[in-house]
Each structure stands twice: as structure tokens, then as C-alpha cells.
């Protein structure tokens, strides 16, 4: 072969390798950072099998406080507070909920989720897409809507290794585990058609407290499921940790996708002593946790002071007592 042609082939080859590396690199930056998680036993683990504990914050209702879903805020919280997860709480019923508002509202919410997912990926954060049922009580109330919503989400985000799905925030109003289990079975099946591996968080009876009920009869036939435990330290103490411990002992993977140290109304005084006991317990057991809520609403469970209008870059004085306590605990 002539020297000139050899050189040409070599150059073209190198160019191809270079282009492949660049395009692979950029998809990776978008889709594979942070890396995919899965569930082993009761633990959340990474590809190397190392236990991963997620710790972060939840937005308030997305329709109500959309301004906190911004790149700077996410990057700031990752850097300063050392969070590694953010939860996008999308109410289904209240506050221009996804199921009670109109089509335009639904589109706006989906756009906001999309921004949230991308901002999180860019900041190196995991992100939870939370179907925030509350006054609707029984997850079956909007099951049809939940199925089409999660179908859409799973199709869209199957390539995003930072996305977790939370399929029913807090079942209540007498919805027992049997009811929740059958709802979860349908929704998980839908998600798994498109997204085979993403971690899915399943709510439990009584505002996601009765993990012992779920432990008696967990869902079967799916991997990467975890069950949610919610607490507010001003209301819930040792008896609820005992329930959590019993569920863990029974092999149920737990995830605290929402908690506070106010009372369960989201207001009232803060119980820092009980809050410390809770977080010590969760840290010891490497259980992930997400604090309610990233807003400046005039309530004690808001992380930002009500007088502060900033949507990122908060200094100590911009945070509520709760915000300061939590940021100090994390960083
Ligand atoms: C609270 C909000 C409050 C809002 C209320 C009713 O902090 O501003 O008015 O919801 O929608 C939960 C729920 C969460 C609650 C929170 C505090 O998941 O939506 O937020 N809480 O009450 N479960 C236990 C407590």
C-alpha cells in the first residue's frame, strides 16, 4: 500500500475514534452521571455493589413554588449542603394538582419536571419524580392518570440513570396495604415496560408509616423496589423507628422520601432532639432520606425563611431554624 493512502486511512480511523469518544462522552455526561443505582437486600447500591445513601431535599408542591427548580439552586445545595438527591413533589390533587388542574397546567408541570431532571443530572444529583397524593387518600383515586403519567415519564427518562420514581406519596384515609399493593403492581408493571431498572419507591399505609404491613407481603416479581417511611419528629418517635427496624429485619428495603422535625402538620415547634435520634438511626442503617420542604412558606417545615426571596445562594440568615439545623447536619 502506498504511504499516502496508509496515512489517509490512519487519519480517518483516528478521526472516527475521536468522534466516537466525543459523542459517547457527551451522552454519558447527560445520561450516566450520577451512575445507576439498584437494590440489594435492604440496601441501595451502586454498580460496584457499594452501599449508597441518598440525602437531600424535597421541593414543596411544584405548582406552588416552581421558582426553586433552577440550576443554580441544585448546584448550590450539592456543593454547600452536600446533598445528592432532590425530590420533585408534584401534588395530584391540591394546588393546581396534576389531576385536578387543566391540560395547560399538566403541560407546565411536565416541563418543570423535565427541567428538574436535567438540572439534577447536570448538578450530579439523583432526582425523585414524586406522584404526591395526599388529600386524594387512596392511590386508586387517580390510578388511570398515574398509569399514563408514569408511562410517559418512563419512556422519557429510561436513559437517565439519576431518576427514581415515587409512585404514591402518602396513602391515607383507610387505604390498606392490599389496595396500595394492587395499585403499585399496575404502576410498576407500566414503568418496567420501558424502564427496566430504575429504582421505584412505593408508599405504605397511614401516610407511609406502616412499613410493617408492606413487609408482610411485599410486591413480587420485580427488582429495584423500595418502600417509603415518612416521619415528622415532632409527632413520631421511637415507636415508628421500631416499626422501621422490624421491617428491615424482615428484609424490606426502606427509603425515607419525606421527613421533617416539625409536627406532622408541617408546622409547630421543632423537635431537634428527636430529629437527631431519627437521623442517627437512618445514618447507622444507611437509609436514604429527603427533607420537606424547599420553600419560604411561612411554616416551620420550610427550609428558607419566609422573609427571604432568594431562590439560591442562601446564607445562614436566609435559612429557617429547620434549614440551618439540616444544612449543618448534612455538611
Ligand atoms: C404540607 C405543606 C403545607 C400544605 C399541606 C397541605 O407543608 O404547606 O398546606 O401540606 O397540602 C406530609 C405531606 C406533605 C405535607 C407535610 C406537612 O406529604 O404534603 O406538606 N406532610 O404537613 N405528610 C406528612 C406531613
mmCIF file of C-alpha atoms and ligand atoms in Angstrom:
data_model
loop_
_atom_site.group_PDB
_atom_site.id
_atom_site.type_symbol
_atom_site.label_atom_id
_atom_site.label_comp_id
_atom_site.label_asym_id
_atom_site.label_seq_id
_atom_site.Cartn_x
_atom_site.Cartn_y
_atom_site.Cartn_z
ATOM 1 C CA UNK A 1 0.000 0.000 0.000
ATOM 2 C CA UNK A 2 1.246 3.450 -0.810
ATOM 3 C CA UNK A 3 2.408 5.561 2.095
ATOM 4 C CA UNK A 4 -0.048 8.354 1.269
ATOM 5 C CA UNK A 5 -3.078 6.093 1.347
ATOM 6 C CA UNK A 6 -1.955 4.404 4.542
ATOM 7 C CA UNK A 7 -1.686 7.780 6.142
ATOM 8 C CA UNK A 8 -5.145 8.735 4.892
ATOM 9 C CA UNK A 9 -6.700 5.573 6.371
ATOM 10 C CA UNK A 10 -4.866 6.109 9.631
ATOM 11 C CA UNK A 11 -6.088 9.727 9.869
ATOM 12 C CA UNK A 12 -9.670 8.765 9.030
ATOM 13 C CA UNK A 13 -9.508 5.993 11.633
ATOM 14 C CA UNK A 14 -8.241 8.323 14.320
ATOM 15 C CA UNK A 15 -10.904 10.858 13.420
ATOM 16 C CA UNK A 16 -13.583 8.210 13.779
ATOM 17 C CA UNK A 17 -12.244 7.130 17.173
ATOM 18 C CA UNK A 18 -12.148 10.748 18.262
ATOM 19 C CA UNK A 19 -15.723 11.443 17.107
ATOM 20 C CA UNK A 20 -16.989 8.296 18.805
ATOM 21 C CA UNK A 21 -15.258 9.228 22.039
ATOM 22 C CA UNK A 22 -16.689 12.733 21.950
ATOM 23 C CA UNK A 23 -20.254 11.630 21.269
ATOM 24 C CA UNK A 24 -20.073 8.781 23.797
ATOM 25 C CA UNK A 25 -18.606 11.172 26.323
ATOM 26 C CA UNK A 26 -21.367 13.707 25.908
ATOM 27 C CA UNK A 27 -24.219 11.183 26.155
ATOM 28 C CA UNK A 28 -22.534 9.915 29.267
ATOM 29 C CA UNK A 29 -22.358 13.387 30.746
ATOM 30 C CA UNK A 30 -26.103 13.743 30.265
ATOM 31 C CA UNK A 31 -27.351 10.240 30.946
ATOM 32 C CA UNK A 32 -24.861 8.344 33.041
ATOM 33 C CA UNK A 33 -23.998 10.861 35.729
ATOM 34 C CA UNK A 34 -24.689 10.069 38.503
ATOM 35 C CA UNK A 35 -24.414 6.353 37.875
ATOM 36 C CA UNK A 36 -27.345 3.956 38.062
ATOM 37 C CA UNK A 37 -28.368 2.534 41.425
ATOM 38 C CA UNK A 38 -30.019 -0.727 42.259
ATOM 39 C CA UNK A 39 -31.356 -2.502 45.316
ATOM 40 C CA UNK A 40 -29.571 -5.413 47.002
ATOM 41 C CA UNK A 41 -31.243 -6.824 50.075
ATOM 42 C CA UNK A 42 -32.383 -3.801 52.058
ATOM 43 C CA UNK A 43 -29.688 -1.529 50.605
ATOM 44 C CA UNK A 44 -29.375 0.902 47.762
ATOM 45 C CA UNK A 45 -26.096 0.157 45.965
ATOM 46 C CA UNK A 46 -24.063 1.379 43.007
ATOM 47 C CA UNK A 47 -22.684 -0.622 40.089
ATOM 48 C CA UNK A 48 -19.712 -1.701 42.207
ATOM 49 C CA UNK A 49 -22.046 -3.086 44.842
ATOM 50 C CA UNK A 50 -21.161 -0.350 47.344
ATOM 51 C CA UNK A 51 -23.939 0.928 49.581
ATOM 52 C CA UNK A 52 -25.190 4.377 48.626
ATOM 53 C CA UNK A 53 -27.149 6.579 50.997
ATOM 54 C CA UNK A 54 -29.071 9.414 49.382
ATOM 55 C CA UNK A 55 -29.632 12.540 51.470
ATOM 56 C CA UNK A 56 -31.376 15.578 50.173
ATOM 57 C CA UNK A 57 -34.346 17.864 49.999
ATOM 58 C CA UNK A 58 -37.844 17.838 48.575
ATOM 59 C CA UNK A 59 -39.465 20.741 46.817
ATOM 60 C CA UNK A 60 -42.817 21.940 48.127
ATOM 61 C CA UNK A 61 -45.648 21.489 45.608
ATOM 62 C CA UNK A 62 -44.184 22.129 42.140
ATOM 63 C CA UNK A 63 -47.124 24.282 41.036
ATOM 64 C CA UNK A 64 -46.921 26.342 44.167
ATOM 65 C CA UNK A 65 -43.180 27.008 44.397
ATOM 66 C CA UNK A 66 -41.782 26.426 40.891
ATOM 67 C CA UNK A 67 -39.066 29.046 41.346
ATOM 68 C CA UNK A 68 -36.830 26.737 43.399
ATOM 69 C CA UNK A 69 -36.415 24.362 40.472
ATOM 70 C CA UNK A 70 -33.396 26.082 38.989
ATOM 71 C CA UNK A 71 -29.871 25.044 38.071
ATOM 72 C CA UNK A 72 -28.149 27.352 40.498
ATOM 73 C CA UNK A 73 -30.166 26.146 43.478
ATOM 74 C CA UNK A 74 -29.497 22.493 42.693
ATOM 75 C CA UNK A 75 -25.781 23.044 42.163
ATOM 76 C CA UNK A 76 -25.604 25.205 45.279
ATOM 77 C CA UNK A 77 -27.254 22.613 47.522
ATOM 78 C CA UNK A 78 -24.997 19.901 46.176
ATOM 79 C CA UNK A 79 -21.890 21.958 46.803
ATOM 80 C CA UNK A 80 -22.746 23.665 50.082
ATOM 81 C CA UNK A 81 -25.084 21.251 51.821
ATOM 82 C CA UNK A 82 -23.606 18.111 50.241
ATOM 83 C CA UNK A 83 -26.977 16.777 49.177
ATOM 84 C CA UNK A 84 -27.028 14.097 46.496
ATOM 85 C CA UNK A 85 -30.752 13.891 45.762
ATOM 86 C CA UNK A 86 -33.640 16.226 45.144
ATOM 87 C CA UNK A 87 -37.318 15.269 45.142
ATOM 88 C CA UNK A 88 -39.804 16.903 42.796
ATOM 89 C CA UNK A 89 -43.110 16.834 44.677
ATOM 90 C CA UNK A 90 -45.976 17.031 42.228
ATOM 91 C CA UNK A 91 -49.304 17.147 44.017
ATOM 92 C CA UNK A 92 -52.021 15.193 42.244
ATOM 93 C CA UNK A 93 -54.983 16.935 43.878
ATOM 94 C CA UNK A 94 -54.073 20.130 45.743
ATOM 95 C CA UNK A 95 -52.580 23.394 44.487
ATOM 96 C CA UNK A 96 -53.145 23.050 40.754
ATOM 97 C CA UNK A 97 -52.598 19.363 41.087
ATOM 98 C CA UNK A 98 -51.774 17.251 38.067
ATOM 99 C CA UNK A 99 -55.164 15.546 38.135
ATOM 100 C CA UNK A 100 -57.345 18.458 39.200
ATOM 101 C CA UNK A 101 -55.874 21.228 37.037
ATOM 102 C CA UNK A 102 -56.335 21.655 33.269
ATOM 103 C CA UNK A 103 -54.248 20.465 30.323
ATOM 104 C CA UNK A 104 -52.078 23.548 30.299
ATOM 105 C CA UNK A 105 -51.280 23.007 33.959
ATOM 106 C CA UNK A 106 -50.300 19.408 33.254
ATOM 107 C CA UNK A 107 -48.008 20.541 30.451
ATOM 108 C CA UNK A 108 -46.404 23.124 32.721
ATOM 109 C CA UNK A 109 -45.809 20.522 35.397
ATOM 110 C CA UNK A 110 -44.249 18.093 32.930
ATOM 111 C CA UNK A 111 -41.984 20.868 31.661
ATOM 112 C CA UNK A 112 -40.931 21.689 35.191
ATOM 113 C CA UNK A 113 -40.177 18.042 35.903
ATOM 114 C CA UNK A 114 -38.105 17.911 32.751
ATOM 115 C CA UNK A 115 -36.121 20.939 33.852
ATOM 116 C CA UNK A 116 -35.722 19.406 37.304
ATOM 117 C CA UNK A 117 -34.396 16.137 35.903
ATOM 118 C CA UNK A 118 -31.907 17.913 33.657
ATOM 119 C CA UNK A 119 -30.752 20.377 36.303
ATOM 120 C CA UNK A 120 -30.278 17.490 38.699
ATOM 121 C CA UNK A 121 -28.267 15.496 36.153
ATOM 122 C CA UNK A 122 -26.088 18.487 35.462
ATOM 123 C CA UNK A 123 -25.554 19.124 39.165
ATOM 124 C CA UNK A 124 -24.680 15.451 39.718
ATOM 125 C CA UNK A 125 -27.819 14.789 41.747
ATOM 126 C CA UNK A 126 -30.298 11.959 41.786
ATOM 127 C CA UNK A 127 -33.885 13.085 41.341
ATOM 128 C CA UNK A 128 -37.161 11.613 42.540
ATOM 129 C CA UNK A 129 -40.297 12.141 40.475
ATOM 130 C CA UNK A 130 -42.941 12.118 43.195
ATOM 131 C CA UNK A 131 -46.636 11.487 42.480
ATOM 132 C CA UNK A 132 -47.713 13.429 45.539
ATOM 133 C CA UNK A 133 -51.071 12.022 46.565
ATOM 134 C CA UNK A 134 -52.372 13.473 49.825
ATOM 135 C CA UNK A 135 -55.984 14.672 50.098
ATOM 136 C CA UNK A 136 -56.892 12.076 47.463
ATOM 137 C CA UNK A 137 -56.026 9.445 50.100
ATOM 138 C CA UNK A 138 -56.385 6.246 48.136
ATOM 139 C CA UNK A 139 -53.805 5.898 45.327
ATOM 140 C CA UNK A 140 -56.540 4.219 43.302
ATOM 141 C CA UNK A 141 -58.413 7.543 43.078
ATOM 142 C CA UNK A 142 -56.262 8.661 40.151
ATOM 143 C CA UNK A 143 -54.856 5.315 39.054
ATOM 144 C CA UNK A 144 -55.659 5.816 35.359
ATOM 145 C CA UNK A 145 -53.864 9.163 35.405
ATOM 146 C CA UNK A 146 -50.947 7.655 37.332
ATOM 147 C CA UNK A 147 -50.524 4.917 34.739
ATOM 148 C CA UNK A 148 -50.407 7.337 31.815
ATOM 149 C CA UNK A 149 -48.170 9.753 33.703
ATOM 150 C CA UNK A 150 -45.600 7.113 34.627
ATOM 151 C CA UNK A 151 -45.741 5.596 31.147
ATOM 152 C CA UNK A 152 -44.777 8.997 29.786
ATOM 153 C CA UNK A 153 -42.056 9.519 32.399
ATOM 154 C CA UNK A 154 -40.542 6.054 31.952
ATOM 155 C CA UNK A 155 -40.405 6.433 28.162
ATOM 156 C CA UNK A 156 -38.789 9.826 28.508
ATOM 157 C CA UNK A 157 -36.284 9.100 31.259
ATOM 158 C CA UNK A 158 -35.300 5.488 30.722
ATOM 159 C CA UNK A 159 -31.835 6.659 29.637
ATOM 160 C CA UNK A 160 -31.368 8.821 32.727
ATOM 161 C CA UNK A 161 -29.527 6.939 35.423
ATOM 162 C CA UNK A 162 -30.289 9.640 38.009
ATOM 163 C CA UNK A 163 -34.089 9.223 38.018
ATOM 164 C CA UNK A 164 -36.099 7.422 40.716
ATOM 165 C CA UNK A 165 -39.883 7.159 40.624
ATOM 166 C CA UNK A 166 -42.085 7.569 43.699
ATOM 167 C CA UNK A 167 -45.498 6.290 42.755
ATOM 168 C CA UNK A 168 -47.690 7.392 45.690
ATOM 169 C CA UNK A 169 -46.507 9.836 48.310
ATOM 170 C CA UNK A 170 -48.763 9.066 51.276
ATOM 171 C CA UNK A 171 -51.719 6.737 51.023
ATOM 172 C CA UNK A 172 -54.205 7.521 53.803
ATOM 173 C CA UNK A 173 -57.901 7.642 54.540
ATOM 174 C CA UNK A 174 -58.038 3.947 55.247
ATOM 175 C CA UNK A 175 -56.284 2.705 52.108
ATOM 176 C CA UNK A 176 -54.801 -0.568 53.337
ATOM 177 C CA UNK A 177 -51.722 -2.372 52.065
ATOM 178 C CA UNK A 178 -53.813 -4.675 49.841
ATOM 179 C CA UNK A 179 -55.228 -1.690 47.963
ATOM 180 C CA UNK A 180 -51.867 0.041 47.700
ATOM 181 C CA UNK A 181 -50.157 -3.180 46.648
ATOM 182 C CA UNK A 182 -52.505 -3.726 43.741
ATOM 183 C CA UNK A 183 -52.151 -0.091 42.618
ATOM 184 C CA UNK A 184 -48.366 -0.433 42.873
ATOM 185 C CA UNK A 185 -48.397 -3.678 40.921
ATOM 186 C CA UNK A 186 -50.136 -1.943 37.998
ATOM 187 C CA UNK A 187 -47.965 1.167 38.031
ATOM 188 C CA UNK A 188 -44.682 -0.702 38.486
ATOM 189 C CA UNK A 189 -45.608 -3.018 35.617
ATOM 190 C CA UNK A 190 -46.191 0.038 33.409
ATOM 191 C CA UNK A 191 -42.868 1.631 34.341
ATOM 192 C CA UNK A 192 -40.988 -1.636 33.815
ATOM 193 C CA UNK A 193 -42.245 -1.923 30.224
ATOM 194 C CA UNK A 194 -39.936 0.972 29.367
ATOM 195 C CA UNK A 195 -37.541 1.480 32.236
ATOM 196 C CA UNK A 196 -36.287 -1.923 33.289
ATOM 197 C CA UNK A 197 -34.083 -0.882 36.143
ATOM 198 C CA UNK A 198 -34.840 2.490 37.730
ATOM 199 C CA UNK A 199 -35.436 2.390 41.456
ATOM 200 C CA UNK A 200 -39.144 2.728 42.280
ATOM 201 C CA UNK A 201 -40.392 3.903 45.671
ATOM 202 C CA UNK A 202 -43.696 2.504 46.880
ATOM 203 C CA UNK A 203 -45.824 4.272 49.511
ATOM 204 C CA UNK A 204 -47.188 2.426 52.535
ATOM 205 C CA UNK A 205 -50.427 2.708 54.581
ATOM 206 C CA UNK A 206 -51.146 5.543 57.059
ATOM 207 C CA UNK A 207 -49.209 8.365 55.384
ATOM 208 C CA UNK A 208 -46.333 5.989 54.584
ATOM 209 C CA UNK A 209 -45.749 4.776 58.098
ATOM 210 C CA UNK A 210 -46.941 1.164 58.135
ATOM 211 C CA UNK A 211 -43.866 -0.383 56.591
ATOM 212 C CA UNK A 212 -44.502 -3.423 58.790
ATOM 213 C CA UNK A 213 -47.675 -4.080 56.774
ATOM 214 C CA UNK A 214 -45.774 -3.936 53.495
ATOM 215 C CA UNK A 215 -43.078 -6.200 54.962
ATOM 216 C CA UNK A 216 -45.647 -8.969 55.481
ATOM 217 C CA UNK A 217 -46.473 -9.109 51.793
ATOM 218 C CA UNK A 218 -44.078 -7.152 49.580
ATOM 219 C CA UNK A 219 -44.542 -6.966 45.810
ATOM 220 C CA UNK A 220 -43.143 -9.946 43.957
ATOM 221 C CA UNK A 221 -41.510 -10.382 40.577
ATOM 222 C CA UNK A 222 -39.801 -7.001 40.318
ATOM 223 C CA UNK A 223 -36.331 -5.814 41.230
ATOM 224 C CA UNK A 224 -35.214 -2.411 42.496
ATOM 225 C CA UNK A 225 -38.226 -1.541 44.617
ATOM 226 C CA UNK A 226 -38.036 0.253 47.939
ATOM 227 C CA UNK A 227 -40.811 1.105 50.385
ATOM 228 C CA UNK A 228 -41.271 4.533 51.872
ATOM 229 C CA UNK A 229 -41.262 5.519 55.513
ATOM 230 C CA UNK A 230 -42.222 9.103 56.386
ATOM 231 C CA UNK A 231 -41.884 10.758 59.772
ATOM 232 C CA UNK A 232 -42.144 14.146 61.441
ATOM 233 C CA UNK A 233 -40.037 14.156 64.583
ATOM 234 C CA UNK A 234 -42.450 16.497 66.401
ATOM 235 C CA UNK A 235 -45.095 13.772 66.152
ATOM 236 C CA UNK A 236 -43.377 10.440 65.500
ATOM 237 C CA UNK A 237 -40.796 8.877 67.785
ATOM 238 C CA UNK A 238 -39.315 5.567 68.877
ATOM 239 C CA UNK A 239 -42.439 3.508 68.141
ATOM 240 C CA UNK A 240 -42.116 4.350 64.462
ATOM 241 C CA UNK A 241 -38.386 3.565 64.453
ATOM 242 C CA UNK A 242 -39.326 0.203 65.966
ATOM 243 C CA UNK A 243 -41.658 -0.398 63.027
ATOM 244 C CA UNK A 244 -38.850 0.539 60.660
ATOM 245 C CA UNK A 245 -36.443 -1.810 62.421
ATOM 246 C CA UNK A 246 -38.961 -4.661 62.253
ATOM 247 C CA UNK A 247 -39.446 -4.082 58.528
ATOM 248 C CA UNK A 248 -35.674 -4.033 57.973
ATOM 249 C CA UNK A 249 -35.310 -7.238 59.959
ATOM 250 C CA UNK A 250 -37.925 -8.786 57.702
ATOM 251 C CA UNK A 251 -35.780 -7.765 54.707
ATOM 252 C CA UNK A 252 -37.817 -4.813 53.430
ATOM 253 C CA UNK A 253 -35.751 -2.108 51.691
ATOM 254 C CA UNK A 254 -36.754 1.280 53.152
ATOM 255 C CA UNK A 255 -36.422 4.810 51.825
ATOM 256 C CA UNK A 256 -37.387 7.938 53.773
ATOM 257 C CA UNK A 257 -38.572 10.032 50.832
ATOM 258 C CA UNK A 258 -40.012 12.697 53.141
ATOM 259 C CA UNK A 259 -39.427 13.769 56.716
ATOM 260 C CA UNK A 260 -39.380 16.814 58.949
ATOM 261 C CA UNK A 261 -38.675 17.682 62.558
ATOM 262 C CA UNK A 262 -41.772 19.860 62.984
ATOM 263 C CA UNK A 263 -45.064 18.176 63.792
ATOM 264 C CA UNK A 264 -46.932 16.246 61.117
ATOM 265 C CA UNK A 265 -48.903 19.317 60.038
ATOM 266 C CA UNK A 266 -45.659 20.752 58.701
ATOM 267 C CA UNK A 267 -45.837 23.447 61.349
ATOM 268 C CA UNK A 268 -45.424 23.893 65.107
ATOM 269 C CA UNK A 269 -42.220 23.682 67.129
ATOM 270 C CA UNK A 270 -39.176 21.739 66.008
ATOM 271 C CA UNK A 271 -38.093 18.661 67.926
ATOM 272 C CA UNK A 272 -34.355 18.693 67.319
ATOM 273 C CA UNK A 273 -33.543 16.026 69.899
ATOM 274 C CA UNK A 274 -35.944 13.526 68.329
ATOM 275 C CA UNK A 275 -34.767 14.644 64.892
ATOM 276 C CA UNK A 276 -31.201 13.786 65.836
ATOM 277 C CA UNK A 277 -32.237 10.345 67.018
ATOM 278 C CA UNK A 278 -34.023 9.752 63.752
ATOM 279 C CA UNK A 279 -31.107 10.786 61.559
ATOM 280 C CA UNK A 280 -28.638 8.805 63.705
ATOM 281 C CA UNK A 281 -30.841 5.756 63.195
ATOM 282 C CA UNK A 282 -31.072 6.338 59.436
ATOM 283 C CA UNK A 283 -27.340 7.013 59.048
ATOM 284 C CA UNK A 284 -26.497 3.894 61.021
ATOM 285 C CA UNK A 285 -28.676 1.791 58.761
ATOM 286 C CA UNK A 286 -27.662 3.662 55.594
ATOM 287 C CA UNK A 287 -31.265 4.540 54.880
ATOM 288 C CA UNK A 288 -31.726 7.406 52.428
ATOM 289 C CA UNK A 289 -33.654 10.498 53.480
ATOM 290 C CA UNK A 290 -35.203 13.591 51.944
ATOM 291 C CA UNK A 291 -36.253 16.669 53.935
ATOM 292 C CA UNK A 292 -39.533 18.546 53.480
ATOM 293 C CA UNK A 293 -39.550 21.333 52.088
ATOM 294 C CA UNK A 294 -37.568 23.718 49.860
ATOM 295 C CA UNK A 295 -39.667 26.862 50.084
ATOM 296 C CA UNK A 296 -40.049 30.057 52.056
ATOM 297 C CA UNK A 297 -43.650 29.351 53.053
ATOM 298 C CA UNK A 298 -44.465 30.705 56.472
ATOM 299 C CA UNK A 299 -44.378 27.334 58.233
ATOM 300 C CA UNK A 300 -41.725 25.645 60.359
ATOM 301 C CA UNK A 301 -41.102 22.834 57.842
ATOM 302 C CA UNK A 302 -39.938 25.325 55.184
ATOM 303 C CA UNK A 303 -36.149 25.356 54.874
ATOM 304 C CA UNK A 304 -35.964 29.009 53.803
ATOM 305 C CA UNK A 305 -37.034 31.946 55.967
ATOM 306 C CA UNK A 306 -40.340 33.433 54.878
ATOM 307 C CA UNK A 307 -38.743 36.883 54.598
ATOM 308 C CA UNK A 308 -36.122 35.589 52.144
ATOM 309 C CA UNK A 309 -36.943 35.786 48.441
ATOM 310 C CA UNK A 310 -33.686 34.285 47.158
ATOM 311 C CA UNK A 311 -34.009 31.148 45.072
ATOM 312 C CA UNK A 312 -30.374 30.062 45.503
ATOM 313 C CA UNK A 313 -27.166 31.041 47.291
ATOM 314 C CA UNK A 314 -28.759 31.161 50.744
ATOM 315 C CA UNK A 315 -26.594 32.340 53.604
ATOM 316 C CA UNK A 316 -27.170 31.140 57.163
ATOM 317 C CA UNK A 317 -29.507 34.038 57.915
ATOM 318 C CA UNK A 318 -31.644 33.190 54.888
ATOM 319 C CA UNK A 319 -32.445 29.763 56.283
ATOM 320 C CA UNK A 320 -35.164 28.952 58.801
ATOM 321 C CA UNK A 321 -34.235 27.285 62.113
ATOM 322 C CA UNK A 322 -35.001 23.992 60.389
ATOM 323 C CA UNK A 323 -32.931 24.894 57.340
ATOM 324 C CA UNK A 324 -29.935 25.788 59.476
ATOM 325 C CA UNK A 325 -30.247 22.628 61.539
ATOM 326 C CA UNK A 326 -30.467 20.406 58.480
ATOM 327 C CA UNK A 327 -27.719 22.120 56.465
ATOM 328 C CA UNK A 328 -25.413 21.834 59.484
ATOM 329 C CA UNK A 329 -26.265 18.168 59.916
ATOM 330 C CA UNK A 330 -25.543 17.419 56.259
ATOM 331 C CA UNK A 331 -22.367 19.323 55.594
HETATM 332 C C1 LIG B 1 -47.879 20.231 53.730
HETATM 333 C C2 LIG B 1 -47.267 21.585 53.399
HETATM 334 C C3 LIG B 1 -48.262 22.701 53.633
HETATM 335 C C4 LIG B 1 -49.547 22.348 52.879
HETATM 336 C C5 LIG B 1 -50.047 20.985 53.328
HETATM 337 C C6 LIG B 1 -51.322 20.531 52.660
HETATM 338 O O1 LIG B 1 -46.110 21.756 54.180
HETATM 339 O O2 LIG B 1 -47.727 23.924 53.211
HETATM 340 O O3 LIG B 1 -50.511 23.339 53.165
HETATM 341 O O4 LIG B 1 -49.059 20.035 53.005
HETATM 342 O O5 LIG B 1 -51.143 20.230 51.338
HETATM 343 C C7 LIG B 1 -46.960 15.331 54.561
HETATM 344 C C8 LIG B 1 -47.218 15.573 53.115
HETATM 345 C C9 LIG B 1 -46.855 16.977 52.726
HETATM 346 C C10 LIG B 1 -47.243 17.942 53.819
HETATM 347 C C11 LIG B 1 -46.404 17.643 55.052
HETATM 348 C C12 LIG B 1 -46.669 18.589 56.230
HETATM 349 O O6 LIG B 1 -46.563 14.644 52.288
HETATM 350 O O7 LIG B 1 -47.510 17.278 51.521
HETATM 351 O O8 LIG B 1 -46.977 19.246 53.359
HETATM 352 N N1 LIG B 1 -46.653 16.280 55.448
HETATM 353 O O9 LIG B 1 -47.995 18.504 56.607
HETATM 354 N N2 LIG B 1 -47.047 14.194 55.196
HETATM 355 C C13 LIG B 1 -46.818 14.389 56.499
HETATM 356 C C14 LIG B 1 -46.567 15.726 56.686
#
